[in-house]
Coordinates of C-alpha atoms and ligand atoms in Angstrom, one line a residue:
X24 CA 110.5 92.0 74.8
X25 CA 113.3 88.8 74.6
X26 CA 112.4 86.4 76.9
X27 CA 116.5 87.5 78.6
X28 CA 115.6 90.5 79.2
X29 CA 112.1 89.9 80.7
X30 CA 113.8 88.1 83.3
X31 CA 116.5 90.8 83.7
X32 CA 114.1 93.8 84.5
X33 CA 112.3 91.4 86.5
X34 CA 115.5 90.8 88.8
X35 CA 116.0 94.4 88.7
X36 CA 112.6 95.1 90.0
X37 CA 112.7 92.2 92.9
X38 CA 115.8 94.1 94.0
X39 CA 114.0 97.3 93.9
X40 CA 111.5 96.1 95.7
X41 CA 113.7 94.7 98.7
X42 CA 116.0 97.4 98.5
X43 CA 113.1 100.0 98.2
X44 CA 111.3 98.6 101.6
X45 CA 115.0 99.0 103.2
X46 CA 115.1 102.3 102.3
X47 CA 112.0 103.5 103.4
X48 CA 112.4 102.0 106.6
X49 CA 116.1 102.9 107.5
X50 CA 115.6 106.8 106.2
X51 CA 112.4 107.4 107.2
X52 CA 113.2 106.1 111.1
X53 CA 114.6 109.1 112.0
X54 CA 111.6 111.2 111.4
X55 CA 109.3 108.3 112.8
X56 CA 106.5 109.9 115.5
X57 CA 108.8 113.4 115.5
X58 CA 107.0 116.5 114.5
X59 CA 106.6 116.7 110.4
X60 CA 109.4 117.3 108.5
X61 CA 108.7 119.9 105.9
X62 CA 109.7 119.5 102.7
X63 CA 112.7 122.3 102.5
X64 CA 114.5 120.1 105.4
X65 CA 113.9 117.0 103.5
X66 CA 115.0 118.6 100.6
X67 CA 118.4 119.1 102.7
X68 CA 118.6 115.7 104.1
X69 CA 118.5 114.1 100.6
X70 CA 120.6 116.4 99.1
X71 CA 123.2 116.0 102.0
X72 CA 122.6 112.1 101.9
X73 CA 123.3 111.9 98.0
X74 CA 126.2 113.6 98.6
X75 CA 128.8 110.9 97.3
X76 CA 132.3 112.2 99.4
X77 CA 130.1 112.2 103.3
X78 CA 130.8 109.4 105.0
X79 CA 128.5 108.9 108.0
X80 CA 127.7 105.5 109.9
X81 CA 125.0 103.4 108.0
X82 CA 121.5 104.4 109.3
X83 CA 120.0 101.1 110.9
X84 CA 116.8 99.2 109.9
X85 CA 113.9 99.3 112.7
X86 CA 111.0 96.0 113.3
X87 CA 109.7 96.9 109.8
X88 CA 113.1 95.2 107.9
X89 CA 113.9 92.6 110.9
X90 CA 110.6 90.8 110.3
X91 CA 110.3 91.5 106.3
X92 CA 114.0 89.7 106.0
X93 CA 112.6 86.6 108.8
X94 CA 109.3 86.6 105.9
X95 CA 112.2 86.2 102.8
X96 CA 114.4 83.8 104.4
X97 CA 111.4 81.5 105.5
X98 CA 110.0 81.3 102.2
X99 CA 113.2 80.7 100.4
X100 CA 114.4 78.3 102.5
X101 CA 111.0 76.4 102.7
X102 CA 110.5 77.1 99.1
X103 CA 106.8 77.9 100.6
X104 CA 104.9 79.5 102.9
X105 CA 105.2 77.0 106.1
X106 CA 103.7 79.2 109.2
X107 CA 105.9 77.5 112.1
X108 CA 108.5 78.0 110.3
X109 CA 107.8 81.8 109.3
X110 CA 106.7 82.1 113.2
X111 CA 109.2 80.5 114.5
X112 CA 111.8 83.1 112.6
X113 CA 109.9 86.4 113.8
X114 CA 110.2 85.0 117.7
X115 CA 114.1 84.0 117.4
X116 CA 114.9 87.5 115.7
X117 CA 113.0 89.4 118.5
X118 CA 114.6 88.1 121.0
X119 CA 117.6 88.1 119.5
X120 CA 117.4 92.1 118.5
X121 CA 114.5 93.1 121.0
X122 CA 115.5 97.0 120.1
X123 CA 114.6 97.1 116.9
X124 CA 111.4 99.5 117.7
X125 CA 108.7 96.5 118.0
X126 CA 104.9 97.2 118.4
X127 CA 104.1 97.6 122.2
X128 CA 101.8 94.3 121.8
X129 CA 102.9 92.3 119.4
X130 CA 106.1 91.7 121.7
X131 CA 103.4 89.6 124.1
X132 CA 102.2 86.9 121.1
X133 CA 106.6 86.5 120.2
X134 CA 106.5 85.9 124.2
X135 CA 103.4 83.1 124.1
X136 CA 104.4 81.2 121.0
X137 CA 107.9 80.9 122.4
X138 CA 106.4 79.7 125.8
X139 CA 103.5 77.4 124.0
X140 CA 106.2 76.1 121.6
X141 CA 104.7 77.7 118.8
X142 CA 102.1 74.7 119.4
X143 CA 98.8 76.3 117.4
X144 CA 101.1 79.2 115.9
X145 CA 97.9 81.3 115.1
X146 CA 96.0 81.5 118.6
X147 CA 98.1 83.7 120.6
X148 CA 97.8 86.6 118.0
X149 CA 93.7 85.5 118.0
X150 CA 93.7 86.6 121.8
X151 CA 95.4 90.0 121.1
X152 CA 93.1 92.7 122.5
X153 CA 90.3 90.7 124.1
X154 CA 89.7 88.9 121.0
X155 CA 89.9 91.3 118.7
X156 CA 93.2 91.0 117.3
X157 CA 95.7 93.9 116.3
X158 CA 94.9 96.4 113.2
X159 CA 98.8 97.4 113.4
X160 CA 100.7 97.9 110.6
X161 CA 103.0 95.2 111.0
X162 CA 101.5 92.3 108.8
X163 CA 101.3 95.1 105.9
X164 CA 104.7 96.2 106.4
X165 CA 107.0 92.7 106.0
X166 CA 104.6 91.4 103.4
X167 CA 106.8 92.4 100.2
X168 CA 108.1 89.0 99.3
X169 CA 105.4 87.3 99.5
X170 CA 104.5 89.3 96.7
X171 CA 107.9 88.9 94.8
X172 CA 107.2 85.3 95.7
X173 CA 103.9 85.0 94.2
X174 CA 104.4 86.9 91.2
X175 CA 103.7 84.5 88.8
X176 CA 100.8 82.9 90.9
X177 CA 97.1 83.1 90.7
X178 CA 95.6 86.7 92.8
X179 CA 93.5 84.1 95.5
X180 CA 97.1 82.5 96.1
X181 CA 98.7 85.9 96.9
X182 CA 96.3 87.2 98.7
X183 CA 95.6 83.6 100.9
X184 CA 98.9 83.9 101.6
X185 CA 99.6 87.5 102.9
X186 CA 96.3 87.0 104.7
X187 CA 97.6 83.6 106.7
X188 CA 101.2 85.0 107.0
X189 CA 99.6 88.3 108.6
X190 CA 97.4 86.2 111.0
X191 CA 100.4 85.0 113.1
X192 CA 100.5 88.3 114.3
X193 CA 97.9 90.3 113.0
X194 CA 94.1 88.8 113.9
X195 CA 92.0 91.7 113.1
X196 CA 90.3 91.8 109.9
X197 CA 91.4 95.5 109.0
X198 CA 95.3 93.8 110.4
X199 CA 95.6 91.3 107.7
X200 CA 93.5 93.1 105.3
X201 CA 95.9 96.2 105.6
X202 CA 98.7 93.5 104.5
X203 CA 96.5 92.0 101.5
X204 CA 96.3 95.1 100.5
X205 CA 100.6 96.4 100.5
X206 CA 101.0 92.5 98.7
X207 CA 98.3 93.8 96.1
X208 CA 99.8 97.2 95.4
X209 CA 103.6 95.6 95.4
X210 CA 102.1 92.7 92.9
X211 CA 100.5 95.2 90.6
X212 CA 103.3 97.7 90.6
X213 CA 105.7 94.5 90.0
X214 CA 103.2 94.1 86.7
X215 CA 102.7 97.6 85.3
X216 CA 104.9 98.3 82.3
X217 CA 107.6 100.2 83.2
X218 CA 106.8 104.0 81.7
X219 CA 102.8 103.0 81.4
X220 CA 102.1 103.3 84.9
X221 CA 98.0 105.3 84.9
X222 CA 97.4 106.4 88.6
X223 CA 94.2 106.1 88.4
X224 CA 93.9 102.6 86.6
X225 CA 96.6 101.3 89.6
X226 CA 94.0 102.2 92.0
X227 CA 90.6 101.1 90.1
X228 CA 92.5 98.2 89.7
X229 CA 92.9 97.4 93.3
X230 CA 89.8 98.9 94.0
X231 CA 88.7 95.6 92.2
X232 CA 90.3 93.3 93.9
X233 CA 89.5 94.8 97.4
X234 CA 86.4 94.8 97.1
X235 CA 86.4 90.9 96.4
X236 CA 88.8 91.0 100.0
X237 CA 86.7 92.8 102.1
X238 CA 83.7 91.0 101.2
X239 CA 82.3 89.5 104.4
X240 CA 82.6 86.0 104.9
X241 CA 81.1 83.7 108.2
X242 CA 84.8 84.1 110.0
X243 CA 84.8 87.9 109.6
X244 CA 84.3 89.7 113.3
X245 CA 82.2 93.1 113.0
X246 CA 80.7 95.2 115.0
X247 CA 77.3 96.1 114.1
X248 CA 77.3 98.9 111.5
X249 CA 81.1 98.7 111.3
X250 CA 82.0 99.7 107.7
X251 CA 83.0 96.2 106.0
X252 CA 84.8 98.1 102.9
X253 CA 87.0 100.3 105.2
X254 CA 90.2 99.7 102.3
X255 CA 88.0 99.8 99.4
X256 CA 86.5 103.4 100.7
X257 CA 90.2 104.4 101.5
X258 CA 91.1 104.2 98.0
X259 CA 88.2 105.8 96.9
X260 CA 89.4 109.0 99.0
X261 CA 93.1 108.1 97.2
X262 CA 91.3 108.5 93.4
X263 CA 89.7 111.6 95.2
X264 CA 93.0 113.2 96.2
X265 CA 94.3 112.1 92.9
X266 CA 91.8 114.6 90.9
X267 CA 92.0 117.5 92.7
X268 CA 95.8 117.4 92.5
X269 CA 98.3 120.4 93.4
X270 CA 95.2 121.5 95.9
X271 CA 96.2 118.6 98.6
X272 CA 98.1 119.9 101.2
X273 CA 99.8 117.6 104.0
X274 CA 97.5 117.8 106.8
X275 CA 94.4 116.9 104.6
X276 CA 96.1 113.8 103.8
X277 CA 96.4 112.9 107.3
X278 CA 93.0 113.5 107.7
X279 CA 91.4 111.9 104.6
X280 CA 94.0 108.7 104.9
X281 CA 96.0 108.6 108.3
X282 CA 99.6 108.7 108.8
X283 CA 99.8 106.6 112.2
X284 CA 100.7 102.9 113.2
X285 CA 97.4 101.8 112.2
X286 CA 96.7 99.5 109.0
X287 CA 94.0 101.6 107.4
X288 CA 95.8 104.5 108.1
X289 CA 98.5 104.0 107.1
X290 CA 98.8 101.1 104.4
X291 CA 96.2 103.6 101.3
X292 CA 98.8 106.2 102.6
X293 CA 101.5 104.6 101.1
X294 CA 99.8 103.7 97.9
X295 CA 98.9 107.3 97.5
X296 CA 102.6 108.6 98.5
X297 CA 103.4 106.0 95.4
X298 CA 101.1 107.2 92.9
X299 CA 101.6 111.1 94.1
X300 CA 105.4 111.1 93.6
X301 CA 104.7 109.7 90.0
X302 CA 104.8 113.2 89.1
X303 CA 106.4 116.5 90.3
X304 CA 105.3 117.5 93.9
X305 CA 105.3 121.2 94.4
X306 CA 108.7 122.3 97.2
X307 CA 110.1 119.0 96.3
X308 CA 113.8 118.8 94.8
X309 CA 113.5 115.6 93.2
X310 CA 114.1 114.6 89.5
X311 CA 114.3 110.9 90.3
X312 CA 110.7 109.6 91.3
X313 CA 111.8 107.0 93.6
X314 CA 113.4 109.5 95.8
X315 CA 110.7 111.5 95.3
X316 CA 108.2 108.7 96.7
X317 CA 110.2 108.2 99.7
X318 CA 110.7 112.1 100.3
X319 CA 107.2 112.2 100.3
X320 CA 106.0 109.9 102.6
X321 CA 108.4 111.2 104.8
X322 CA 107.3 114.5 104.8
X323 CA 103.8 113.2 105.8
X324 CA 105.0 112.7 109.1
X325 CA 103.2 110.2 111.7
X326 CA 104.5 106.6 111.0
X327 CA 107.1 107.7 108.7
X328 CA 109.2 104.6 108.8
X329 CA 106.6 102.3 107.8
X330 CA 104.9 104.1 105.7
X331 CA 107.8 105.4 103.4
X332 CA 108.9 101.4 103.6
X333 CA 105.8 100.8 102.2
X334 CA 105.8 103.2 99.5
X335 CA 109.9 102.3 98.8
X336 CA 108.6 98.3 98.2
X337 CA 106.2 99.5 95.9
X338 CA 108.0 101.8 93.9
X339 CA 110.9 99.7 93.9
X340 CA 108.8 96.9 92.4
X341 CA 108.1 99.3 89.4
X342 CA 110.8 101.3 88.7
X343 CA 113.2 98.9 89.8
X344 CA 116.8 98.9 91.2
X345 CA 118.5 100.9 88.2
X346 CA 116.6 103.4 89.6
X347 CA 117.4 103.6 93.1
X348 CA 120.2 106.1 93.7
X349 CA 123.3 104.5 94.9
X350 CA 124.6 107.2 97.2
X351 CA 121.1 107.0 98.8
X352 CA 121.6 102.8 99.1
X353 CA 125.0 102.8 101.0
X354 CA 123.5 104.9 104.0
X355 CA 121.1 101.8 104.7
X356 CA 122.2 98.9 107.1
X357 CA 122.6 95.5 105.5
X358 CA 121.7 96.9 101.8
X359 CA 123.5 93.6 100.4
X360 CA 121.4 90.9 102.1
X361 CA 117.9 92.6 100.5
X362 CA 120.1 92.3 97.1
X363 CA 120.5 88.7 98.0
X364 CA 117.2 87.7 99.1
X365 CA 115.7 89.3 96.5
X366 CA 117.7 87.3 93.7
X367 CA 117.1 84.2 96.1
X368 CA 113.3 84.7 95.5
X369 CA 113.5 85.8 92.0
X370 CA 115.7 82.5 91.4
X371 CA 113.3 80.4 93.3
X372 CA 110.5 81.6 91.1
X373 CA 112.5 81.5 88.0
X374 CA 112.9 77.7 88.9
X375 CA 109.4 77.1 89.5
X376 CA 108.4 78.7 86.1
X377 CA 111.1 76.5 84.6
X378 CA 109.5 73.4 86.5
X379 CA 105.9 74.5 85.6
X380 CA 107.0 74.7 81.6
Ligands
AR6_8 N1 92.8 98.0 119.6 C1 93.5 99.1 120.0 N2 94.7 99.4 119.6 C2 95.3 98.6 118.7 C3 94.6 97.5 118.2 C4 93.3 97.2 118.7 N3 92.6 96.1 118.2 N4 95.4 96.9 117.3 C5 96.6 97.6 117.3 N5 96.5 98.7 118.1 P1 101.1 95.9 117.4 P2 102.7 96.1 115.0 C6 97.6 99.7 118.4 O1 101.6 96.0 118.8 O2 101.4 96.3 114.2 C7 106.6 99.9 114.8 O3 106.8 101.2 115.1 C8 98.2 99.5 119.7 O4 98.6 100.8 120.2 O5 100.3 94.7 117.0 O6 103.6 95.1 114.6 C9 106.7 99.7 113.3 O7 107.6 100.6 112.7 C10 99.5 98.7 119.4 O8 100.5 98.8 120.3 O9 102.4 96.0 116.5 C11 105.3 99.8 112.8 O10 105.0 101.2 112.6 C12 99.8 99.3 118.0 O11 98.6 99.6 117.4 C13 104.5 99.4 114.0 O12 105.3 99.5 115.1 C14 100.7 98.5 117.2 O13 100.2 97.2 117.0 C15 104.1 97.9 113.8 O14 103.4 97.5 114.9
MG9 MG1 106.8 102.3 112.0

């Protein structure tokens, strides 16, 4: 491929990616810890939505999009990840928009690095529950441009990155692992060819790298005969549900993979909604397979929000913005500043390649 138009699918999939995460969050909201929507009403909601003469007010973006736009600006601006800086973002956009559907205890560590003056910007998400530190899904679900960010650098870089961006809020090991794992999956689907994307091979492949992740180290908290490979097993289940295709009904992937506010049960759920929606899904009206992935995770129910935000930054990154339907884009609050920070990134990392050459 010419080296022009390289960089032009590659805009087109930082946008998807941003814009996909958007998405997610703002259409799946509605539907977030409600009963599950089957498909047939999905089916109605999309087709209503896509619908180019309605004209409803935009829907609005919940926690999920507040802090994943604090995690974009930070690193354009800083041209790096700089943690007082990223921290100090997330706490002034709380409190400026404390509505926004925030975690019930991550709204206590924004309270005590405001009142410590963000002076060791790690310790007050270290004391989150006795020690223990929260497995929520909220590192996973702002990590996106990290991964836009760190597309061209080396796979210990990403991942040391999501991991210490994660850890300002997000102590536990299966907290930041959860959002090592969403920066993976965004960074491989950001890679895959576009029209060569192998389900199975996605997974193996971050199967790999998971497994170097999870690997214990001396800082790693466990209890005795805790599972240490809780993501890697997850994904196993994914290539599982994978192979015994049309068979999987909803409520087995709820069991097998989780659709709640959890990390691990939510953060596989998202790859799998990605992978799944690769190709038809039986009840669902969807030629386009980005709609399709978002329909999807929708209509698992549980953290549907999150977890169809998830799967939109993912399947954003690969199929890019061309295509994203556009009557589904103008129902989403503040569509044109994810357009912006993602070329922001994209031309911060087109600069640094420049630089590096
Ligand atoms: N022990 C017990 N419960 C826990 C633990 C733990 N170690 N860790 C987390 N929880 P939080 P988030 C439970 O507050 O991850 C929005 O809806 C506990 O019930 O750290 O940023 C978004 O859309 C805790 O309140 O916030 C996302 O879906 C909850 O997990 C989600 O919230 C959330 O953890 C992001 O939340
Ligand atoms: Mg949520």
């Amino acid at each position: 491929m010419a080296l022009v138009e390289a960089v032009e699918v590659m805009a087109g999939r930082f946008r998807g990616c941003l814009v996909g995460g958007l998405m997610g969050d703002c259409l799946g909201a509605p539907f977030e810890g409600e009963p599950r929507a089957s498909p047939t009403m999905l089916n109605t909601y999309f087709k209503r939505l896509n619908d180019p003469n309605l004209k409803v007010p935009y829907k609005p973006y919940t926690d999920d999009t507040a802090m994943m736009r604090c995690v974009a600006l930070s690193l354009i601006e800083e041209k790096g990840y700089v943690a007082q800086d990223m921290a100090k973002r997330f706490v002034k956009e709380f409190f400026a928009e404390p509505k926004r559907g925030y975690g019930s205890n991550v709204v206590d560590v924004f309270a005590v690095l405001r009142a410590t003056k963000f002076r060791d910007v790690y310790s007050p998400a270290a004391m989150q529950f006795n020690g223990r530190g929260s497995y929520g899904n909220g590192g996973a679900m702002r990590v996106a441009p990290i991964a836009l960010f760190c597309h061209a650098s080396t796979e210990q870089e990403l991942v040391d990155t999501a991991k210490d961006m994660a850890l300002l809020t997000h102590a536990n090991r299966l907290g930041y692992n959860g959002a090592v794992l969403q920066c993976l999956a965004v960074h491989e689907a950001l890679h895959t060819p576009k029209n060569d994307l192998n389900c199975v091979i996605f997974i193996e492949n971050l199967i790999k790298k998971m497994k170097k992740v999870e690997q214990l180290t001396k800082d790693d908290i466990i209890d005795e005969g805790e599972e240490p490979f809780v993501y890697v097993k997850k994904l196993e289940k994914v290539l599982e549900l994978l192979e015994r295709k049309e068979s999987i009904d909803r409520d087995q992937v709820e069991d097998e993979l989780g659709v709640n506010i959890s990390a691990h049960e939510s953060v596989p759920t998202a790859i799998y909604s990605f992978v799944r929606a690769s190709y038809p899904i039986p009840n669902i009206e969807a030629e386009n397979e980005f709609q399709r992935t978002l329909h999807y995770a929708i209509s698992l129910g549980g953290d549907t929000d999150t977890i169809a935000s998830m799967a939109g930054s993912i399947a954003g990154a690969y199929y890019g913005m061309e295509k994203i339907p556009e009557n589904l884009q103008r129902h989403c609050e503040a569509l044109s500043e994810a357009v912006e920070q993602a070329d922001q990134l994209n031309s911060t990392c087109v600069k640094d390649r420049t630089t590096a050459s």
